[in-house]
mmCIF file of N, CA, C and O in Angstrom:
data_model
loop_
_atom_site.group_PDB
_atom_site.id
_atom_site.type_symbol
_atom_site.label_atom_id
_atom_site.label_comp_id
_atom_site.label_asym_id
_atom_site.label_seq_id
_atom_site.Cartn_x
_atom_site.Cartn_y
_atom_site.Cartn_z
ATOM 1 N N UNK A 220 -215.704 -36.301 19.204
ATOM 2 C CA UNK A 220 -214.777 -36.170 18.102
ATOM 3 C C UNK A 220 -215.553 -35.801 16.845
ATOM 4 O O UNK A 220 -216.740 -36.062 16.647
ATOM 5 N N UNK A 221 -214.701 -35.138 15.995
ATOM 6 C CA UNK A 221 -215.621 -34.929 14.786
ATOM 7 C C UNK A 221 -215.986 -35.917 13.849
ATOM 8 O O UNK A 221 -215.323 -36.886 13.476
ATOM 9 N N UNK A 222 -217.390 -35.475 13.430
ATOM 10 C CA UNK A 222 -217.668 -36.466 12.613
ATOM 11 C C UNK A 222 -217.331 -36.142 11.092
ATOM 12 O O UNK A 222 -216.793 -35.046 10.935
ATOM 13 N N UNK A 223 -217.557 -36.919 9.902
ATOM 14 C CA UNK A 223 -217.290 -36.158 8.481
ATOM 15 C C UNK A 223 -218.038 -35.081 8.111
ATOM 16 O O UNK A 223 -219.251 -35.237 8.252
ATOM 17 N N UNK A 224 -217.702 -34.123 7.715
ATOM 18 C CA UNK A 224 -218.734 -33.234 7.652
ATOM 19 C C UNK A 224 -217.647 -31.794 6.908
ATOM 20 O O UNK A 224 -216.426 -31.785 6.753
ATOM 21 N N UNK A 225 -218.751 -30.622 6.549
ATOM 22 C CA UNK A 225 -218.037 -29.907 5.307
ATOM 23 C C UNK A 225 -216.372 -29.210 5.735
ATOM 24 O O UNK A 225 -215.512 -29.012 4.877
ATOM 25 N N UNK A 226 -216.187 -28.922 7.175
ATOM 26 C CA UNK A 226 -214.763 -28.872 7.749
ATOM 27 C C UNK A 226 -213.963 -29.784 7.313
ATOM 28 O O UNK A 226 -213.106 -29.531 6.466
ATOM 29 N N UNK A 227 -214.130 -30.934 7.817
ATOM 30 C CA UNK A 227 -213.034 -31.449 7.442
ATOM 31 C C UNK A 227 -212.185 -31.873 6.268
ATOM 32 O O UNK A 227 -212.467 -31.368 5.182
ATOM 33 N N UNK A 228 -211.233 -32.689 6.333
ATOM 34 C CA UNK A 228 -210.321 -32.806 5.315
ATOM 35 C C UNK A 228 -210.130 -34.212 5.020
ATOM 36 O O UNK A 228 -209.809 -34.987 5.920
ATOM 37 N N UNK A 229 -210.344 -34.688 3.554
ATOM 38 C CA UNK A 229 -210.082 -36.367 3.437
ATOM 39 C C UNK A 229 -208.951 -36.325 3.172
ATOM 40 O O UNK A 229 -208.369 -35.439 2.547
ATOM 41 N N UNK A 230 -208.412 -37.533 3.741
ATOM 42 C CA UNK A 230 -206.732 -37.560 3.172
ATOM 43 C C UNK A 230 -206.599 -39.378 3.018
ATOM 44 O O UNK A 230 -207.306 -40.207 3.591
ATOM 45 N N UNK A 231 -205.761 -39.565 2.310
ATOM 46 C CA UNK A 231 -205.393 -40.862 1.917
ATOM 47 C C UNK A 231 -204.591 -41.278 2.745
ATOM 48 O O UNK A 231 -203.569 -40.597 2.839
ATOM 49 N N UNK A 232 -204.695 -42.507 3.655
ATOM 50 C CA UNK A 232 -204.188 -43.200 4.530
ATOM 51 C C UNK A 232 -203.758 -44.696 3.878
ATOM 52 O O UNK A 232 -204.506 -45.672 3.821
ATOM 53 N N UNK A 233 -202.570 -44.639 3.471
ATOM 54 C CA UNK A 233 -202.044 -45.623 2.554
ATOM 55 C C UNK A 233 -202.043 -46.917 2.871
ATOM 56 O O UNK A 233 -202.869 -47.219 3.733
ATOM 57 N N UNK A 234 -201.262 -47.930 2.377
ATOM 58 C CA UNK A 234 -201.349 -48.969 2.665
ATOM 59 C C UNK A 234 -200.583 -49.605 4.315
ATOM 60 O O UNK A 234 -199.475 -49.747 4.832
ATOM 61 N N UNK A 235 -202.209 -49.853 4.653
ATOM 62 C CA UNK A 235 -201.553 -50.230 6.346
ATOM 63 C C UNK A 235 -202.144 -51.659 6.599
ATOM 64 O O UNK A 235 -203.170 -52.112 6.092
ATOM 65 N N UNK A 236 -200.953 -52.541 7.844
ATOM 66 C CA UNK A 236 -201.793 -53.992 7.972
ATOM 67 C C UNK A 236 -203.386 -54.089 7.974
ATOM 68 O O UNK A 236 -203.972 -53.090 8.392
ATOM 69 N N UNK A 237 -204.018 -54.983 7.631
ATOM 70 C CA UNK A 237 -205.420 -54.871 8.183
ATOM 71 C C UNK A 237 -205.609 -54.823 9.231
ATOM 72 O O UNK A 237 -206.442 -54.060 9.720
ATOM 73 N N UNK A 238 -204.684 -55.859 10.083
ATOM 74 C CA UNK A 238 -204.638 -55.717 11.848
ATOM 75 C C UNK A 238 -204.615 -54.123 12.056
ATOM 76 O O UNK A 238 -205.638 -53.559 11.669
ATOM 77 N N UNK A 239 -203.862 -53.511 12.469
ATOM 78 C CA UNK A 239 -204.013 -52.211 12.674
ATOM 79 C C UNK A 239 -205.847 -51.498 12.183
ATOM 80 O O UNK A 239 -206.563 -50.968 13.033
ATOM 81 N N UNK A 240 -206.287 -51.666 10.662
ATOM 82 C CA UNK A 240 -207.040 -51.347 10.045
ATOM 83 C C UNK A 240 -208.542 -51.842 11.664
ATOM 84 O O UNK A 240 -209.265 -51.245 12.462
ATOM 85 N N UNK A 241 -208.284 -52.900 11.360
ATOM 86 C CA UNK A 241 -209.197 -53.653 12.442
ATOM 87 C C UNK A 241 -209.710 -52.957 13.630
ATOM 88 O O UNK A 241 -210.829 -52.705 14.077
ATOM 89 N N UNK A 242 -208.277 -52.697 14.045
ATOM 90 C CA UNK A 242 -208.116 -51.757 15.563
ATOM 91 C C UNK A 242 -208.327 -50.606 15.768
ATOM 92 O O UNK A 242 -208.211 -50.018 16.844
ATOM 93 N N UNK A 243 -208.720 -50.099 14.559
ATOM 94 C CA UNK A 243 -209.248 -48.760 14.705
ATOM 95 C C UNK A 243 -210.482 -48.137 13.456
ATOM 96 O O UNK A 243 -210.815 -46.959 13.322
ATOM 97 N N UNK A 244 -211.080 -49.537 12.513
ATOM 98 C CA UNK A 244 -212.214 -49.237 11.838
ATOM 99 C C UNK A 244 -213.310 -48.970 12.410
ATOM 100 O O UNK A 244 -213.914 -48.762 11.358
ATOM 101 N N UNK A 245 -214.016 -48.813 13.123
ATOM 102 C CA UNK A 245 -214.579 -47.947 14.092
ATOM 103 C C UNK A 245 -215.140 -46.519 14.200
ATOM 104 O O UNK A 245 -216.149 -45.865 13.936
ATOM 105 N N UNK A 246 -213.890 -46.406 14.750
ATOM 106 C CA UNK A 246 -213.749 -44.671 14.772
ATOM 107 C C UNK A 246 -212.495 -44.366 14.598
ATOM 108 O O UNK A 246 -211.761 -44.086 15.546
ATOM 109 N N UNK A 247 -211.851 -44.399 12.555
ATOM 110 C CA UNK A 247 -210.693 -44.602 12.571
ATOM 111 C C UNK A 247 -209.876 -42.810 12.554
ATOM 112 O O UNK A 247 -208.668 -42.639 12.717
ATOM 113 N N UNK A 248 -210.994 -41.562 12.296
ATOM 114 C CA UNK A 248 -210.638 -40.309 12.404
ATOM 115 C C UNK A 248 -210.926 -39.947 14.020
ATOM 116 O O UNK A 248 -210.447 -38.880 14.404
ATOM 117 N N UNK A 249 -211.477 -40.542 14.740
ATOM 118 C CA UNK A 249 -211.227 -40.203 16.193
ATOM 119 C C UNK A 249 -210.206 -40.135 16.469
ATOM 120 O O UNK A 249 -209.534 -39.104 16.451
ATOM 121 N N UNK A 250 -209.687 -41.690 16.930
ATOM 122 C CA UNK A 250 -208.663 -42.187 16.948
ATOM 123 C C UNK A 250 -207.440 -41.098 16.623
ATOM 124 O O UNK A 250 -206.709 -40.644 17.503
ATOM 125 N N UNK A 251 -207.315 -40.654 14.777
ATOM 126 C CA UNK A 251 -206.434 -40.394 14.883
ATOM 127 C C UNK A 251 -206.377 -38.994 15.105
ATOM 128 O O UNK A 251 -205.224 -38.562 15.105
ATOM 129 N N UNK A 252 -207.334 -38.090 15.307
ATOM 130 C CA UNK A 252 -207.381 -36.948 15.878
ATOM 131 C C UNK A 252 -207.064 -36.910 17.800
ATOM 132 O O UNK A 252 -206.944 -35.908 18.505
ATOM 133 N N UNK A 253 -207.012 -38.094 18.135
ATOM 134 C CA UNK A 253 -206.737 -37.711 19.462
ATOM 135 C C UNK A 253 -205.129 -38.612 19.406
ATOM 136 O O UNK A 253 -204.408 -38.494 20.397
ATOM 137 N N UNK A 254 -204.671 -39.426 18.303
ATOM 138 C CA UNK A 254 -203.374 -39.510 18.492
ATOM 139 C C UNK A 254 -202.206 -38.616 17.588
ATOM 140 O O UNK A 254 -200.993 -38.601 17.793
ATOM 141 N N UNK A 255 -202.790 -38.051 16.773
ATOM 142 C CA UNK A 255 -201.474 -37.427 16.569
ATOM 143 C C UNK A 255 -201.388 -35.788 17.290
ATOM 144 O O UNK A 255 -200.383 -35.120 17.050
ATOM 145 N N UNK A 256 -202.332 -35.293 18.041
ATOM 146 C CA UNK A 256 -201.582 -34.599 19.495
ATOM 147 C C UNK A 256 -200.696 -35.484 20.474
ATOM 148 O O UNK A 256 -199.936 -34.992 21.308
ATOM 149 N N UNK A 257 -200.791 -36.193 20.371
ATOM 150 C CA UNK A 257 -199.847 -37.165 21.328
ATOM 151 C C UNK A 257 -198.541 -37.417 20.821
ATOM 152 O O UNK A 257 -197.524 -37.526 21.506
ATOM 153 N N UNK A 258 -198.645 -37.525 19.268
ATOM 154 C CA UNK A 258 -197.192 -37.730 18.884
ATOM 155 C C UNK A 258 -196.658 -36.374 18.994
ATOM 156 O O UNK A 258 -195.752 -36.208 19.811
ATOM 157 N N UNK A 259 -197.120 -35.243 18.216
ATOM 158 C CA UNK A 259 -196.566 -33.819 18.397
ATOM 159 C C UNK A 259 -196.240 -33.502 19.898
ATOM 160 O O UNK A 259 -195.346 -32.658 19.957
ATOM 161 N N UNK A 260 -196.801 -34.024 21.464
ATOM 162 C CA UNK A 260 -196.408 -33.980 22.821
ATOM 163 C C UNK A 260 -194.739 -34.501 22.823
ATOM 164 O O UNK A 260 -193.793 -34.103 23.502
ATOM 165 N N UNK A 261 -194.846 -35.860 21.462
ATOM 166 C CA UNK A 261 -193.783 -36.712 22.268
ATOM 167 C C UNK A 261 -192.695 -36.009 21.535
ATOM 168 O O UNK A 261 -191.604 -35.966 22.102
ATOM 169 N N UNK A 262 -192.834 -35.361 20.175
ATOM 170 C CA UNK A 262 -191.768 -35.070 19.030
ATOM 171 C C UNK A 262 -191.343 -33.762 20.238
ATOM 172 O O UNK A 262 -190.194 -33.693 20.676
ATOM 173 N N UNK A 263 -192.032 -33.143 20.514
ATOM 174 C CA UNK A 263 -192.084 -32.052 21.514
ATOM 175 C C UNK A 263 -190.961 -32.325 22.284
ATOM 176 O O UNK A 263 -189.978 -31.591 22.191
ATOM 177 N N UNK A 264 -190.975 -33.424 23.142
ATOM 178 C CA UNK A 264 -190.503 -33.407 24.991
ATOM 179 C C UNK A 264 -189.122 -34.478 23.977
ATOM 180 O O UNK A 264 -188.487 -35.208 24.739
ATOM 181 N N UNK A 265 -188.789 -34.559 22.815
ATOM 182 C CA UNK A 265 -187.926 -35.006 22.439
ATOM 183 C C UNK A 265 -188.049 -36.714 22.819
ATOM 184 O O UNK A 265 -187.117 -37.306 23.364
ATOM 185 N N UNK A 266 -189.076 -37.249 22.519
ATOM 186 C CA UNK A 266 -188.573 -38.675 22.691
ATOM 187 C C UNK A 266 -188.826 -39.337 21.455
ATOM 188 O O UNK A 266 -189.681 -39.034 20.623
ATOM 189 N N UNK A 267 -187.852 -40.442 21.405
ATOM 190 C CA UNK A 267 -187.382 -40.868 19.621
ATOM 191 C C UNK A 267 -188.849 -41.882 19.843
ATOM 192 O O UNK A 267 -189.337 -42.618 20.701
ATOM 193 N N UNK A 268 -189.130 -41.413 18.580
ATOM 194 C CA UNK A 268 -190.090 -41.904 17.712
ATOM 195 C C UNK A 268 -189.541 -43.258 16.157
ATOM 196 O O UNK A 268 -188.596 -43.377 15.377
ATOM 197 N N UNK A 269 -190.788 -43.958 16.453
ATOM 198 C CA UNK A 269 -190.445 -45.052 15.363
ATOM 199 C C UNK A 269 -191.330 -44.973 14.620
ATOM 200 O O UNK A 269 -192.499 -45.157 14.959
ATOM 201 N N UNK A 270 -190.869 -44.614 13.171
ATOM 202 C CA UNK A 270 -191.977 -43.992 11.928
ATOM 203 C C UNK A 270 -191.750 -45.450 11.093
ATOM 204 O O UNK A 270 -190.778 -45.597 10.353
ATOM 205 N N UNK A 271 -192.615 -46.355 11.270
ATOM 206 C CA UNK A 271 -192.974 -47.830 9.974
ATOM 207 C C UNK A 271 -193.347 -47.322 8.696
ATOM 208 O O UNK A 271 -194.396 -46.739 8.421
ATOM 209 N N UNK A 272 -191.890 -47.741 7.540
ATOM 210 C CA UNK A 272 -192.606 -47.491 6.250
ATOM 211 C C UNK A 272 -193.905 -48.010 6.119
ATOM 212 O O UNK A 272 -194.371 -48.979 6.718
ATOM 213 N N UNK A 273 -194.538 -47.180 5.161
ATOM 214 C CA UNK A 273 -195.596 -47.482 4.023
ATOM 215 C C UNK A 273 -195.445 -49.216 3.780
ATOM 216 O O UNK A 273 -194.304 -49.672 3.711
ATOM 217 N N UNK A 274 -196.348 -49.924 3.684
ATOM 218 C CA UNK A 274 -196.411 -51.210 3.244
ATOM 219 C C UNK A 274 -196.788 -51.366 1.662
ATOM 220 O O UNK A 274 -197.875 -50.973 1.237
ATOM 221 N N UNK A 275 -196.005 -51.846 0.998
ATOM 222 C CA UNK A 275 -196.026 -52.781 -0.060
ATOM 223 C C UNK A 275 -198.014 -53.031 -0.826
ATOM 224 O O UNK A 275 -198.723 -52.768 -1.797
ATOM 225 N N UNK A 276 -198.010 -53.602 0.310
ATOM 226 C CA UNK A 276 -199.501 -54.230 0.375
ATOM 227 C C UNK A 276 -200.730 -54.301 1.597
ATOM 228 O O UNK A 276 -200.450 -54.492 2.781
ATOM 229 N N UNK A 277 -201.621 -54.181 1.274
ATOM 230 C CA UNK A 277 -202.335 -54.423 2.479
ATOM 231 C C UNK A 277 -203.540 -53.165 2.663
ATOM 232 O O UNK A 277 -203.276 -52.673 1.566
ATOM 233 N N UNK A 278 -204.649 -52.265 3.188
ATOM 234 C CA UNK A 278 -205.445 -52.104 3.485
ATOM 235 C C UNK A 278 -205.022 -50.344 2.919
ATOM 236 O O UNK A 278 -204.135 -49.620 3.372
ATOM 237 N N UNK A 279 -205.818 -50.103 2.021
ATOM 238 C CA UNK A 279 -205.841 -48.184 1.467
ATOM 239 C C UNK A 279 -207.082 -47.608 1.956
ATOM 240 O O UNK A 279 -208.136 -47.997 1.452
ATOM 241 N N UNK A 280 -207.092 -46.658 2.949
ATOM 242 C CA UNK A 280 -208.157 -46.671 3.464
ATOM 243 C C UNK A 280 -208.029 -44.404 3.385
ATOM 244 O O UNK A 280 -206.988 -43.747 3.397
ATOM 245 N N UNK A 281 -209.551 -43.838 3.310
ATOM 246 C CA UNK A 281 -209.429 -42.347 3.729
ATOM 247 C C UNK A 281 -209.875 -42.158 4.756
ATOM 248 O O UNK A 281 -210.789 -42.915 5.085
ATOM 249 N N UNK A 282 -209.330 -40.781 5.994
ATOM 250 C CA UNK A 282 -209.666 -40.619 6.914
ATOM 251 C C UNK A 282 -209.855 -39.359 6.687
ATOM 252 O O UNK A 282 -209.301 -38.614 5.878
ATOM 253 N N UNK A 283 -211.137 -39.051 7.886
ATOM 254 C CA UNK A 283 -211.840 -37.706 7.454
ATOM 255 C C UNK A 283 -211.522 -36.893 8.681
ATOM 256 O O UNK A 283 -212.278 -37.012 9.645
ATOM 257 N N UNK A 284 -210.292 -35.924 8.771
ATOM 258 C CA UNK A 284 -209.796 -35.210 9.879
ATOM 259 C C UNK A 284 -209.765 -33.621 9.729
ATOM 260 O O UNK A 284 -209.488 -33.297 8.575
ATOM 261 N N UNK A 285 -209.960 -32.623 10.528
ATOM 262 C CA UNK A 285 -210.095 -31.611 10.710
ATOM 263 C C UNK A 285 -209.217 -31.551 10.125
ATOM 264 O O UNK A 285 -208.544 -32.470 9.659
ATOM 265 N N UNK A 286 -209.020 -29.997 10.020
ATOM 266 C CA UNK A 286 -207.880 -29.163 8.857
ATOM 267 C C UNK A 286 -206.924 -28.797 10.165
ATOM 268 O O UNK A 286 -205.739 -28.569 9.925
ATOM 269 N N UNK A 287 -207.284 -28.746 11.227
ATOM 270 C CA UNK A 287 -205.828 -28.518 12.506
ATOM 271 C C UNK A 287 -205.009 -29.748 12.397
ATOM 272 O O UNK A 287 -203.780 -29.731 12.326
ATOM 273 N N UNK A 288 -205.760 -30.841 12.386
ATOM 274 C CA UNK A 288 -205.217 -32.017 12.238
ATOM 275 C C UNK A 288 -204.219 -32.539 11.227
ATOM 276 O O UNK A 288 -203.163 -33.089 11.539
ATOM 277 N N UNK A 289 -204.667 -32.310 9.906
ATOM 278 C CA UNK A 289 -203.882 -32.634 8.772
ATOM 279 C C UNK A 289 -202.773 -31.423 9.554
ATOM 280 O O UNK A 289 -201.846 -31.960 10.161
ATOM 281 N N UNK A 290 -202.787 -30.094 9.584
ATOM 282 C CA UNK A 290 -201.741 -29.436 9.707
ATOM 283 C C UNK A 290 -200.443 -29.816 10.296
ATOM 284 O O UNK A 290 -199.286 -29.603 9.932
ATOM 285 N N UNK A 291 -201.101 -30.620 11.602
ATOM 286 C CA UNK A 291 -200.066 -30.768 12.462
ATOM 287 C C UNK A 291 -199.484 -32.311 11.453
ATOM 288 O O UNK A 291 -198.383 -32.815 11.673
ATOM 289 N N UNK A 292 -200.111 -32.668 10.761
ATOM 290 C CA UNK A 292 -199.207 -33.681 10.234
ATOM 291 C C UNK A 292 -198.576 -33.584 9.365
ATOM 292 O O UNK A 292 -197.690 -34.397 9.102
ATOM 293 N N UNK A 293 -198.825 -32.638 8.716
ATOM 294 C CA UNK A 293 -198.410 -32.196 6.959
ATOM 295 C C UNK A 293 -196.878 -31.519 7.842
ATOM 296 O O UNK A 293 -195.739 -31.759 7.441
ATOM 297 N N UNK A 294 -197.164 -30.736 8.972
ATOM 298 C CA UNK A 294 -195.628 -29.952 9.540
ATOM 299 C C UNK A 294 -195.116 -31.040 10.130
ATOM 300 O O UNK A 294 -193.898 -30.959 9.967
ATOM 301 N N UNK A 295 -195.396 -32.087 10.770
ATOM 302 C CA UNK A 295 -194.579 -32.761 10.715
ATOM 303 C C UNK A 295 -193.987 -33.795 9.382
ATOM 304 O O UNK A 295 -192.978 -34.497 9.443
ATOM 305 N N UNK A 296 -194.595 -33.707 8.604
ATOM 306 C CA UNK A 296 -194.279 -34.141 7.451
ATOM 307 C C UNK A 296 -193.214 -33.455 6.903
ATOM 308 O O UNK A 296 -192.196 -34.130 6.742
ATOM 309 N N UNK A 297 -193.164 -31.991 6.487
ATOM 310 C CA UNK A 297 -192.016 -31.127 6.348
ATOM 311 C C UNK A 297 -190.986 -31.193 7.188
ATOM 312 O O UNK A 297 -189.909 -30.820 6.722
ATOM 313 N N UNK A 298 -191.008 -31.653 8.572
ATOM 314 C CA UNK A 298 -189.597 -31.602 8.841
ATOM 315 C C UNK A 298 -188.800 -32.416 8.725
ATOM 316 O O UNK A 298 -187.604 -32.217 8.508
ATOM 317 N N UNK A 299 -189.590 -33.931 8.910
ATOM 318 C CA UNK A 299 -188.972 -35.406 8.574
ATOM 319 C C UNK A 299 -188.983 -35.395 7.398
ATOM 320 O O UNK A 299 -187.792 -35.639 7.206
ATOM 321 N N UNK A 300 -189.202 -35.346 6.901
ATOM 322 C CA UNK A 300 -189.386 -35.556 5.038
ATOM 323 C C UNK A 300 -190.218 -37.228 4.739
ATOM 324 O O UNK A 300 -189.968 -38.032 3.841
ATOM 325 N N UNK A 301 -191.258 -37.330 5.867
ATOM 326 C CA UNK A 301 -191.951 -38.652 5.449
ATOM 327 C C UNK A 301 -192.954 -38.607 5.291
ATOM 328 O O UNK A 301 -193.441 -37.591 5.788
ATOM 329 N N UNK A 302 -193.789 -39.367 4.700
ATOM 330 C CA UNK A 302 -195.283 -38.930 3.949
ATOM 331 C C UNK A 302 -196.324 -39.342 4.889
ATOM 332 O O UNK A 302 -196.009 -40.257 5.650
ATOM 333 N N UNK A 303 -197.680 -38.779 5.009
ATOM 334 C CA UNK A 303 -198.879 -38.937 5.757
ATOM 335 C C UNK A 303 -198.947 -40.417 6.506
ATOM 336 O O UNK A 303 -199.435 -40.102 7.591
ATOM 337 N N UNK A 304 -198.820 -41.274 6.530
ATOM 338 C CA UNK A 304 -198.850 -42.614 6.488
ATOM 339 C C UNK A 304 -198.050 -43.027 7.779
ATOM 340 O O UNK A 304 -198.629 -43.481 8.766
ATOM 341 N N UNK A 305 -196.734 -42.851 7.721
ATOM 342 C CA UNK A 305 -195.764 -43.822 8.650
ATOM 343 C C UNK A 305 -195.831 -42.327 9.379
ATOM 344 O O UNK A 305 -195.562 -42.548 10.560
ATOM 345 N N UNK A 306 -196.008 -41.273 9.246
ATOM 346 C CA UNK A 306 -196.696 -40.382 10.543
ATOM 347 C C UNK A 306 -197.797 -40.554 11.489
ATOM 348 O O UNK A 306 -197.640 -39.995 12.575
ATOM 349 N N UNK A 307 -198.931 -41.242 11.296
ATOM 350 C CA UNK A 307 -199.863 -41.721 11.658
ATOM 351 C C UNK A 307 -199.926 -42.537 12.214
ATOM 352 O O UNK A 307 -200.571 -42.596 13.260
ATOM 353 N N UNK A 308 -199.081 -43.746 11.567
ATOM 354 C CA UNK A 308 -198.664 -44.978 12.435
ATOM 355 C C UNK A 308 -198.260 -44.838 13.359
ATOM 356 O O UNK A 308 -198.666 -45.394 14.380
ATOM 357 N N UNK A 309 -197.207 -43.946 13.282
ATOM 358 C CA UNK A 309 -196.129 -44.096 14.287
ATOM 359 C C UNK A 309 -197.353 -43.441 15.469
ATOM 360 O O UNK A 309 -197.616 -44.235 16.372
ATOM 361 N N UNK A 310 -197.935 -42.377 15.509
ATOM 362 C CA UNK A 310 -199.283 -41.583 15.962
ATOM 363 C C UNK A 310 -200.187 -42.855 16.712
ATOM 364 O O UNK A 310 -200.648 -42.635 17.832
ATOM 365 N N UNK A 311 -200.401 -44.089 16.101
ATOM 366 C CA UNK A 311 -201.442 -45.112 16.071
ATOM 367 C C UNK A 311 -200.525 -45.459 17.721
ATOM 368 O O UNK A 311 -201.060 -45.460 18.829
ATOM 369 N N UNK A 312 -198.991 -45.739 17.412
ATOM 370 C CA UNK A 312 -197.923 -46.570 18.034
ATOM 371 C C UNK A 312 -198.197 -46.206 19.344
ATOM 372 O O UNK A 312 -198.502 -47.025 20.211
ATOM 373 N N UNK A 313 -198.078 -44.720 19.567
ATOM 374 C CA UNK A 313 -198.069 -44.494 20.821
ATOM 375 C C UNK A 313 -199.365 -44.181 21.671
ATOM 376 O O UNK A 313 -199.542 -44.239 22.887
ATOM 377 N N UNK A 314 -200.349 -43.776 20.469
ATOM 378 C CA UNK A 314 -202.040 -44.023 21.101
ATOM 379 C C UNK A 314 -202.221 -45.233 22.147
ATOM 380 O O UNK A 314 -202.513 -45.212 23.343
ATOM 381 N N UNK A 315 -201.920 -46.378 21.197
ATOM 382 C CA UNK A 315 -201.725 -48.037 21.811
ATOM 383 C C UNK A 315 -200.984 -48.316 22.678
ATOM 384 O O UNK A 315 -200.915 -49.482 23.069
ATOM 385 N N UNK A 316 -200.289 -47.409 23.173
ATOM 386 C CA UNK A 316 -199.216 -47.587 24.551
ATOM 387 C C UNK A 316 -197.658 -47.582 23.448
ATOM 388 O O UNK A 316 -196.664 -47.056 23.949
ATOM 389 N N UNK A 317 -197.568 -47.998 22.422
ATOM 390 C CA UNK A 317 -195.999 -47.886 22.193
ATOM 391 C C UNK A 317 -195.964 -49.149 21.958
ATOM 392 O O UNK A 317 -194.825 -49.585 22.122
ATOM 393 N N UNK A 318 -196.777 -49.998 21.619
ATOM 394 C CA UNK A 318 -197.120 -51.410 20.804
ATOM 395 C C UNK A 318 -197.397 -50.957 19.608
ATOM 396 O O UNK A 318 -198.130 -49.978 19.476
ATOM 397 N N UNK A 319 -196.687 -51.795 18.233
ATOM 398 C CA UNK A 319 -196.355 -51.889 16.859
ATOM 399 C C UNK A 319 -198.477 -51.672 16.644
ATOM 400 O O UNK A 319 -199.301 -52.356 17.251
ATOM 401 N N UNK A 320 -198.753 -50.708 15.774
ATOM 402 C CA UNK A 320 -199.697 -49.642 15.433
ATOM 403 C C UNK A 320 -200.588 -51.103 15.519
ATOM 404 O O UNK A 320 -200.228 -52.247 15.245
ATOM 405 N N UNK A 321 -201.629 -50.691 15.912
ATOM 406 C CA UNK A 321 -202.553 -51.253 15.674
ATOM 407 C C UNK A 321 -203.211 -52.649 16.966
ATOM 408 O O UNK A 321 -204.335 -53.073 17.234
ATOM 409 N N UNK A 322 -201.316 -53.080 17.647
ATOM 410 C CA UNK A 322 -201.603 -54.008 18.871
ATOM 411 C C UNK A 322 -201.690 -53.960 19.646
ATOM 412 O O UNK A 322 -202.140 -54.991 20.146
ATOM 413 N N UNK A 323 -201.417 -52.896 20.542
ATOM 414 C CA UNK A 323 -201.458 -52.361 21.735
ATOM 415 C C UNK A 323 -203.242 -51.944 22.518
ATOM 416 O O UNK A 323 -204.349 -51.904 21.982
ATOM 417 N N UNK A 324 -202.986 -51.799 23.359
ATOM 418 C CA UNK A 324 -203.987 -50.915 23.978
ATOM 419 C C UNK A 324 -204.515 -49.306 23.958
ATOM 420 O O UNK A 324 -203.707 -48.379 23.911
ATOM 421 N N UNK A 325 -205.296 -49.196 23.980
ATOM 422 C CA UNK A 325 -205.298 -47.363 23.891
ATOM 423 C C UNK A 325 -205.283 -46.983 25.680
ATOM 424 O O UNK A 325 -205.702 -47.689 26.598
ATOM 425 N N UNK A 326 -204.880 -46.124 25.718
ATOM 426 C CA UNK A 326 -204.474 -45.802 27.688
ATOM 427 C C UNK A 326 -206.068 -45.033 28.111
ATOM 428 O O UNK A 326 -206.311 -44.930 29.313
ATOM 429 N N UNK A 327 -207.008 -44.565 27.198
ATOM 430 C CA UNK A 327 -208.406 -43.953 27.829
ATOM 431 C C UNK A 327 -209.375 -45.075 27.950
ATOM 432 O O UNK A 327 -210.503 -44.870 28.401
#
């Protein structure tokens, strides 16, 4: 997976539980470079998706993702009309098997 470097793109990953934060501080642009192809599979084959507002409070963190990457989120951003954040999650949701972002298992 990529690492940070002059390609990629920082983007602000808003306020998310720390749990979640936990579960994927690590390798938290891996992660989400190999889950939000998975959500674009699922928005794809039409299966309803659960997008968790933005939280109030809790963990502001940047992730450093290729520019294909932001794309596919920024277009899905334009069609839902919801911001970087509860796209990702929801992205995190189904990485983890489809357990609330951050509790689940990852299936690799």
């Amino acid at each position: 997976m990529p690492q940070r470097g002059e390609r990629d793109v920082g983007i602000h990953f808003g306020r998310i539980s720390p749990a979640c934060w936990e579960r994927i501080k690590d390798q938290p642009g891996a992660i989400v470079e190999k889950a939000i192809p998975m959500l674009v599979e699922a928005r794809s084959a039409g299966r309803d998706i659960h997008y968790r507002p933005t939280l109030k409070v809790g963990v502001s963190k940047k992730l450093w993702l290729t520019p294909g990457t932001v794309e596919m989120i920024d277009r899905i951003s334009a069609v839902t009309g919801l911001r970087r954040t509860p796209i990702i999650l929801a992205a995190l949701d189904l990485y983890f098997g489809g357990a609330p972002a951050g509790l689940g298992q990852a299936d690799d």
